[in-house]
């Protein structure tokens, strides 16, 4: 059995007296996609920041690709962890091609890979267009393309499909499935259980900092202890 790509053991994260995350155990493997579902303030972004090594846990252990992400060169390497934040600001006067080239340089990835990724997310035709003219969906796809630079082994996507129309959402999920099939570990967060249903291998449900349910959607359907607002309609 190989080690998990992401291993969170009894994590707690406090901000002063505010407890953002408490008692979270979560293991994600290679070739696996998991949705992290919860309402505003449930702790989803905090967990991702811990996995990125941007913050340290107040208690517990975080391992990503076998290492502490705060100190790990492997996690930061170009094929380590890719991240799409909830909101990503691009310079509106740059074209899509310029933006992806900029990120490719930052990651030490050949420019051609950036071009290929623009094609993969369906932005080839708009590559010469200024990002200021892009729709929300186009900006999200550009954000996904930058997260995919370097073929990361772990991909963290913070609410990537919020505000996207159903067709665009499906194209996002199709790309996520391909990455998973290619061996990546994909964690994406969402407010809406119904929206991600059937799109990932497992679902992790957070409520007020706690991981209250984890498993396949079929397993979660049978769990009666989910708060009413989280229950899935069957
Ligand atoms: P959203 O869906 O709104 O992005 P979330 O599930 O990602 O919510 P977090 O952003 O992780 O939730 O926040 C969890 C809790 O921690 C919230 O109560 C939030 O107010 C608090 N929190 C997050 N970051 C900080 C911070 N830097 N300082 C103080 N409190 C914080």
mmCIF file of C-alpha atoms and ligand atoms in Angstrom:
data_model
loop_
_atom_site.group_PDB
_atom_site.id
_atom_site.type_symbol
_atom_site.label_atom_id
_atom_site.label_comp_id
_atom_site.label_asym_id
_atom_site.label_seq_id
_atom_site.Cartn_x
_atom_site.Cartn_y
_atom_site.Cartn_z
ATOM 1 C CA UNK A 1 0.000 0.000 0.000
ATOM 2 C CA UNK A 2 1.466 3.358 -0.993
ATOM 3 C CA UNK A 3 1.440 6.331 1.355
ATOM 4 C CA UNK A 4 -1.432 8.771 0.947
ATOM 5 C CA UNK A 5 -0.713 11.896 -1.134
ATOM 6 C CA UNK A 6 -2.438 13.984 1.498
ATOM 7 C CA UNK A 7 -2.451 12.905 5.121
ATOM 8 C CA UNK A 8 -4.117 15.033 7.785
ATOM 9 C CA UNK A 9 -3.959 13.629 11.282
ATOM 10 C CA UNK A 10 -6.090 15.084 14.051
ATOM 11 C CA UNK A 11 -5.777 18.636 12.755
ATOM 12 C CA UNK A 12 -6.821 21.663 14.703
ATOM 13 C CA UNK A 13 -6.417 25.230 13.501
ATOM 14 C CA UNK A 14 -7.210 28.186 15.745
ATOM 15 C CA UNK A 15 -7.156 31.861 14.915
ATOM 16 C CA UNK A 16 -6.942 33.420 18.362
ATOM 17 C CA UNK A 17 -9.997 32.132 20.189
ATOM 18 C CA UNK A 18 -11.700 31.162 16.917
ATOM 19 C CA UNK A 19 -11.406 27.449 16.107
ATOM 20 C CA UNK A 20 -11.537 27.159 12.303
ATOM 21 C CA UNK A 21 -10.794 23.414 12.068
ATOM 22 C CA UNK A 22 -10.945 20.768 14.775
ATOM 23 C CA UNK A 23 -10.181 17.049 14.966
ATOM 24 C CA UNK A 24 -9.862 16.511 11.233
ATOM 25 C CA UNK A 25 -8.437 13.241 9.926
ATOM 26 C CA UNK A 26 -8.339 12.936 6.156
ATOM 27 C CA UNK A 27 -6.281 10.760 3.829
ATOM 28 C CA UNK A 28 -6.338 11.150 0.060
ATOM 29 C CA UNK A 29 -4.602 8.766 -2.318
ATOM 30 C CA UNK A 30 -3.115 9.021 -5.775
ATOM 31 C CA UNK A 31 -5.678 8.586 -8.556
ATOM 32 C CA UNK A 32 -8.455 9.829 -6.345
ATOM 33 C CA UNK A 33 -10.824 12.794 -6.489
ATOM 34 C CA UNK A 34 -12.561 14.070 -3.394
ATOM 35 C CA UNK A 35 -15.061 16.895 -2.936
ATOM 36 C CA UNK A 36 -14.854 18.935 0.245
ATOM 37 C CA UNK A 37 -18.349 20.223 0.883
ATOM 38 C CA UNK A 38 -19.522 22.719 3.467
ATOM 39 C CA UNK A 39 -21.175 26.070 4.033
ATOM 40 C CA UNK A 40 -19.408 29.421 4.401
ATOM 41 C CA UNK A 41 -16.944 29.274 7.244
ATOM 42 C CA UNK A 42 -16.958 25.463 7.501
ATOM 43 C CA UNK A 43 -13.153 25.413 7.241
ATOM 44 C CA UNK A 44 -12.599 24.291 3.639
ATOM 45 C CA UNK A 45 -10.164 27.048 2.655
ATOM 46 C CA UNK A 46 -8.315 26.659 5.950
ATOM 47 C CA UNK A 47 -7.725 22.962 5.182
ATOM 48 C CA UNK A 48 -6.396 23.833 1.732
ATOM 49 C CA UNK A 49 -4.089 26.497 3.168
ATOM 50 C CA UNK A 50 -2.737 23.876 5.585
ATOM 51 C CA UNK A 51 -2.124 21.493 2.659
ATOM 52 C CA UNK A 52 -0.342 24.248 0.746
ATOM 53 C CA UNK A 53 1.891 24.957 3.729
ATOM 54 C CA UNK A 54 0.689 28.574 3.884
ATOM 55 C CA UNK A 55 -0.305 28.141 7.525
ATOM 56 C CA UNK A 56 0.671 25.690 10.252
ATOM 57 C CA UNK A 57 -1.797 23.624 12.252
ATOM 58 C CA UNK A 58 -2.289 24.573 15.919
ATOM 59 C CA UNK A 59 -2.250 20.819 16.608
ATOM 60 C CA UNK A 60 -1.927 17.646 14.565
ATOM 61 C CA UNK A 61 0.145 16.650 11.549
ATOM 62 C CA UNK A 62 -0.092 17.604 7.888
ATOM 63 C CA UNK A 63 1.730 15.543 5.276
ATOM 64 C CA UNK A 64 1.527 16.244 1.565
ATOM 65 C CA UNK A 65 3.452 13.949 -0.782
ATOM 66 C CA UNK A 66 4.990 12.491 2.349
ATOM 67 C CA UNK A 67 6.366 15.766 3.688
ATOM 68 C CA UNK A 68 5.499 18.752 5.849
ATOM 69 C CA UNK A 69 4.229 21.204 3.209
ATOM 70 C CA UNK A 70 5.581 24.221 5.113
ATOM 71 C CA UNK A 71 9.156 23.040 4.587
ATOM 72 C CA UNK A 72 8.893 20.790 1.554
ATOM 73 C CA UNK A 73 10.663 21.530 -1.715
ATOM 74 C CA UNK A 74 8.781 18.626 -3.345
ATOM 75 C CA UNK A 75 5.419 20.188 -2.542
ATOM 76 C CA UNK A 76 6.540 23.482 -4.080
ATOM 77 C CA UNK A 77 8.142 21.882 -7.118
ATOM 78 C CA UNK A 78 6.391 22.262 -10.436
ATOM 79 C CA UNK A 79 4.857 18.812 -10.309
ATOM 80 C CA UNK A 80 4.056 19.098 -6.593
ATOM 81 C CA UNK A 81 0.842 20.895 -5.746
ATOM 82 C CA UNK A 82 -1.305 22.949 -8.148
ATOM 83 C CA UNK A 83 -3.790 25.390 -6.659
ATOM 84 C CA UNK A 84 -6.767 27.309 -7.954
ATOM 85 C CA UNK A 85 -7.837 29.836 -5.303
ATOM 86 C CA UNK A 86 -11.468 30.823 -4.842
ATOM 87 C CA UNK A 87 -10.764 34.163 -6.476
ATOM 88 C CA UNK A 88 -7.792 34.723 -8.696
ATOM 89 C CA UNK A 89 -6.893 38.183 -9.956
ATOM 90 C CA UNK A 90 -5.224 38.501 -13.328
ATOM 91 C CA UNK A 91 -3.850 41.671 -14.872
ATOM 92 C CA UNK A 92 -6.800 42.722 -17.047
ATOM 93 C CA UNK A 93 -4.577 44.286 -19.689
ATOM 94 C CA UNK A 94 -2.664 41.039 -20.337
ATOM 95 C CA UNK A 95 -3.870 38.497 -22.863
ATOM 96 C CA UNK A 96 -4.667 34.925 -21.832
ATOM 97 C CA UNK A 97 -1.499 33.793 -23.617
ATOM 98 C CA UNK A 98 0.605 36.355 -21.724
ATOM 99 C CA UNK A 99 -0.891 35.334 -18.387
ATOM 100 C CA UNK A 100 -0.212 31.629 -18.906
ATOM 101 C CA UNK A 101 3.309 32.360 -20.168
ATOM 102 C CA UNK A 102 3.925 34.459 -17.050
ATOM 103 C CA UNK A 103 2.845 31.603 -14.766
ATOM 104 C CA UNK A 104 4.797 29.080 -16.868
ATOM 105 C CA UNK A 105 7.957 31.154 -16.323
ATOM 106 C CA UNK A 106 7.305 31.352 -12.596
ATOM 107 C CA UNK A 107 7.018 27.568 -12.435
ATOM 108 C CA UNK A 108 9.921 26.907 -14.808
ATOM 109 C CA UNK A 109 7.634 25.177 -17.283
ATOM 110 C CA UNK A 110 8.132 25.452 -21.079
ATOM 111 C CA UNK A 111 5.935 28.062 -22.768
ATOM 112 C CA UNK A 112 4.522 25.381 -25.097
ATOM 113 C CA UNK A 113 2.961 23.606 -22.106
ATOM 114 C CA UNK A 114 1.060 26.801 -21.296
ATOM 115 C CA UNK A 115 -0.252 26.926 -24.855
ATOM 116 C CA UNK A 116 -1.319 23.278 -24.675
ATOM 117 C CA UNK A 117 -3.148 23.923 -21.406
ATOM 118 C CA UNK A 118 -5.012 26.879 -22.891
ATOM 119 C CA UNK A 119 -6.219 24.485 -25.588
ATOM 120 C CA UNK A 120 -7.149 21.873 -22.990
ATOM 121 C CA UNK A 121 -9.413 24.313 -21.144
ATOM 122 C CA UNK A 122 -10.918 25.566 -24.407
ATOM 123 C CA UNK A 123 -9.256 28.983 -24.487
ATOM 124 C CA UNK A 124 -7.127 28.711 -27.644
ATOM 125 C CA UNK A 125 -9.389 31.016 -29.620
ATOM 126 C CA UNK A 126 -9.356 33.616 -26.843
ATOM 127 C CA UNK A 127 -5.599 33.365 -26.163
ATOM 128 C CA UNK A 128 -4.908 36.714 -27.857
ATOM 129 C CA UNK A 129 -7.757 38.462 -26.089
ATOM 130 C CA UNK A 130 -7.205 40.662 -23.024
ATOM 131 C CA UNK A 131 -8.233 38.959 -19.809
ATOM 132 C CA UNK A 132 -10.272 42.068 -18.894
ATOM 133 C CA UNK A 133 -12.734 41.034 -21.596
ATOM 134 C CA UNK A 134 -13.037 37.441 -20.326
ATOM 135 C CA UNK A 135 -16.250 36.151 -18.757
ATOM 136 C CA UNK A 136 -16.167 34.632 -15.266
ATOM 137 C CA UNK A 137 -16.125 31.155 -16.820
ATOM 138 C CA UNK A 138 -13.176 32.037 -19.048
ATOM 139 C CA UNK A 139 -11.239 33.444 -16.082
ATOM 140 C CA UNK A 140 -11.939 30.251 -14.127
ATOM 141 C CA UNK A 141 -10.666 28.163 -17.038
ATOM 142 C CA UNK A 142 -7.530 30.315 -17.222
ATOM 143 C CA UNK A 143 -7.138 29.786 -13.479
ATOM 144 C CA UNK A 144 -7.441 26.045 -13.949
ATOM 145 C CA UNK A 145 -4.849 26.134 -16.745
ATOM 146 C CA UNK A 146 -2.328 27.880 -14.451
ATOM 147 C CA UNK A 147 -3.033 25.330 -11.698
ATOM 148 C CA UNK A 148 -2.279 22.507 -14.151
ATOM 149 C CA UNK A 149 1.107 23.864 -15.250
ATOM 150 C CA UNK A 150 3.833 21.357 -14.470
ATOM 151 C CA UNK A 151 1.412 18.388 -14.187
ATOM 152 C CA UNK A 152 1.025 18.571 -10.398
ATOM 153 C CA UNK A 153 0.553 15.326 -8.498
ATOM 154 C CA UNK A 154 -1.845 17.055 -6.120
ATOM 155 C CA UNK A 155 -4.438 19.535 -7.298
ATOM 156 C CA UNK A 156 -6.382 21.745 -4.881
ATOM 157 C CA UNK A 157 -9.326 23.633 -6.348
ATOM 158 C CA UNK A 158 -11.155 26.051 -4.039
ATOM 159 C CA UNK A 159 -14.765 26.335 -5.209
ATOM 160 C CA UNK A 160 -13.769 26.105 -8.871
ATOM 161 C CA UNK A 161 -17.274 25.857 -10.275
ATOM 162 C CA UNK A 162 -19.123 28.471 -8.224
ATOM 163 C CA UNK A 163 -21.011 30.761 -10.576
ATOM 164 C CA UNK A 164 -20.365 28.668 -13.668
ATOM 165 C CA UNK A 165 -23.160 27.517 -15.915
ATOM 166 C CA UNK A 166 -23.926 23.771 -15.940
ATOM 167 C CA UNK A 167 -22.181 23.154 -19.271
ATOM 168 C CA UNK A 168 -18.965 24.792 -18.131
ATOM 169 C CA UNK A 169 -19.178 22.939 -14.830
ATOM 170 C CA UNK A 170 -19.351 19.660 -16.724
ATOM 171 C CA UNK A 171 -16.254 20.559 -18.735
ATOM 172 C CA UNK A 172 -14.442 21.291 -15.450
ATOM 173 C CA UNK A 173 -15.491 17.943 -14.016
ATOM 174 C CA UNK A 174 -14.417 16.154 -17.200
ATOM 175 C CA UNK A 175 -10.913 17.629 -16.868
ATOM 176 C CA UNK A 176 -10.814 16.683 -13.174
ATOM 177 C CA UNK A 177 -11.713 13.064 -14.043
ATOM 178 C CA UNK A 178 -8.975 12.932 -16.675
ATOM 179 C CA UNK A 179 -6.404 14.184 -14.170
ATOM 180 C CA UNK A 180 -7.537 11.652 -11.597
ATOM 181 C CA UNK A 181 -7.308 8.881 -14.201
ATOM 182 C CA UNK A 182 -3.778 10.058 -15.005
ATOM 183 C CA UNK A 183 -2.790 9.507 -11.355
ATOM 184 C CA UNK A 184 -3.341 12.890 -9.715
ATOM 185 C CA UNK A 185 -4.981 13.477 -6.358
ATOM 186 C CA UNK A 186 -7.716 16.079 -6.787
ATOM 187 C CA UNK A 187 -9.450 17.879 -3.935
ATOM 188 C CA UNK A 188 -12.116 20.411 -4.807
ATOM 189 C CA UNK A 189 -14.342 22.372 -2.490
ATOM 190 C CA UNK A 190 -17.963 23.292 -2.996
ATOM 191 C CA UNK A 191 -20.933 24.721 -1.112
ATOM 192 C CA UNK A 192 -23.366 22.475 -2.897
ATOM 193 C CA UNK A 193 -23.569 18.751 -2.351
ATOM 194 C CA UNK A 194 -26.139 18.372 -5.112
ATOM 195 C CA UNK A 195 -23.835 20.090 -7.577
ATOM 196 C CA UNK A 196 -20.858 17.801 -7.075
ATOM 197 C CA UNK A 197 -22.866 14.617 -6.653
ATOM 198 C CA UNK A 198 -21.402 11.896 -8.855
ATOM 199 C CA UNK A 199 -18.427 14.002 -9.937
ATOM 200 C CA UNK A 200 -15.809 12.745 -7.480
ATOM 201 C CA UNK A 201 -14.832 9.371 -6.005
ATOM 202 C CA UNK A 202 -15.539 10.448 -2.440
ATOM 203 C CA UNK A 203 -17.168 13.323 -0.630
ATOM 204 C CA UNK A 204 -15.960 14.886 2.630
ATOM 205 C CA UNK A 205 -18.507 16.991 4.458
ATOM 206 C CA UNK A 206 -17.410 19.749 6.818
ATOM 207 C CA UNK A 207 -19.569 21.557 9.301
ATOM 208 C CA UNK A 208 -18.249 24.268 11.619
ATOM 209 C CA UNK A 209 -14.673 23.069 11.418
ATOM 210 C CA UNK A 210 -15.378 19.358 11.771
ATOM 211 C CA UNK A 211 -15.299 16.631 9.174
ATOM 212 C CA UNK A 212 -18.699 15.096 9.812
ATOM 213 C CA UNK A 213 -18.903 12.555 6.988
ATOM 214 C CA UNK A 214 -16.549 10.983 4.483
ATOM 215 C CA UNK A 215 -17.197 8.369 1.847
ATOM 216 C CA UNK A 216 -18.775 7.600 -1.461
ATOM 217 C CA UNK A 217 -21.988 9.400 -2.228
ATOM 218 C CA UNK A 218 -23.835 6.091 -1.847
ATOM 219 C CA UNK A 219 -22.425 5.669 1.633
ATOM 220 C CA UNK A 220 -23.297 9.227 2.603
ATOM 221 C CA UNK A 221 -26.862 8.799 1.442
ATOM 222 C CA UNK A 222 -27.303 6.260 4.187
ATOM 223 C CA UNK A 223 -25.899 8.492 6.919
ATOM 224 C CA UNK A 224 -28.674 9.894 9.020
ATOM 225 C CA UNK A 225 -26.526 12.091 11.223
ATOM 226 C CA UNK A 226 -25.878 14.742 8.577
ATOM 227 C CA UNK A 227 -27.435 18.057 9.583
ATOM 228 C CA UNK A 228 -30.731 18.553 7.775
ATOM 229 C CA UNK A 229 -29.338 21.324 5.577
ATOM 230 C CA UNK A 230 -26.594 18.963 4.356
ATOM 231 C CA UNK A 231 -28.740 15.948 3.564
ATOM 232 C CA UNK A 232 -28.839 14.755 0.038
ATOM 233 C CA UNK A 233 -32.199 14.366 -1.613
ATOM 234 C CA UNK A 234 -32.602 10.866 -2.943
HETATM 235 P P1 LIG B 1 -16.029 29.853 2.448
HETATM 236 O O1 LIG B 1 -16.931 28.898 1.779
HETATM 237 O O2 LIG B 1 -16.739 31.121 2.872
HETATM 238 O O3 LIG B 1 -14.752 30.108 1.709
HETATM 239 P P2 LIG B 1 -14.621 28.041 4.213
HETATM 240 O O4 LIG B 1 -15.338 26.766 4.462
HETATM 241 O O5 LIG B 1 -13.542 28.049 3.210
HETATM 242 O O6 LIG B 1 -15.687 29.168 3.883
HETATM 243 P P3 LIG B 1 -12.668 29.112 6.035
HETATM 244 O O7 LIG B 1 -12.331 30.279 5.155
HETATM 245 O O8 LIG B 1 -11.683 28.028 6.138
HETATM 246 O O9 LIG B 1 -14.083 28.509 5.625
HETATM 247 O O10 LIG B 1 -12.971 29.690 7.479
HETATM 248 C C1 LIG B 1 -13.242 28.863 8.614
HETATM 249 C C2 LIG B 1 -13.418 29.744 9.834
HETATM 250 O O11 LIG B 1 -12.174 30.319 10.192
HETATM 251 C C3 LIG B 1 -14.387 30.904 9.631
HETATM 252 O O12 LIG B 1 -15.116 31.087 10.814
HETATM 253 C C4 LIG B 1 -13.472 32.065 9.370
HETATM 254 O O13 LIG B 1 -14.067 33.270 9.786
HETATM 255 C C5 LIG B 1 -12.257 31.734 10.219
HETATM 256 N N1 LIG B 1 -11.015 32.259 9.622
HETATM 257 C C6 LIG B 1 -10.487 31.917 8.448
HETATM 258 N N2 LIG B 1 -9.326 32.576 8.225
HETATM 259 C C7 LIG B 1 -9.137 33.363 9.311
HETATM 260 C C8 LIG B 1 -8.131 34.282 9.703
HETATM 261 N N3 LIG B 1 -7.063 34.523 8.930
HETATM 262 N N4 LIG B 1 -8.272 34.917 10.885
HETATM 263 C C9 LIG B 1 -9.342 34.669 11.686
HETATM 264 N N5 LIG B 1 -10.320 33.806 11.388
HETATM 265 C C10 LIG B 1 -10.230 33.164 10.214
#
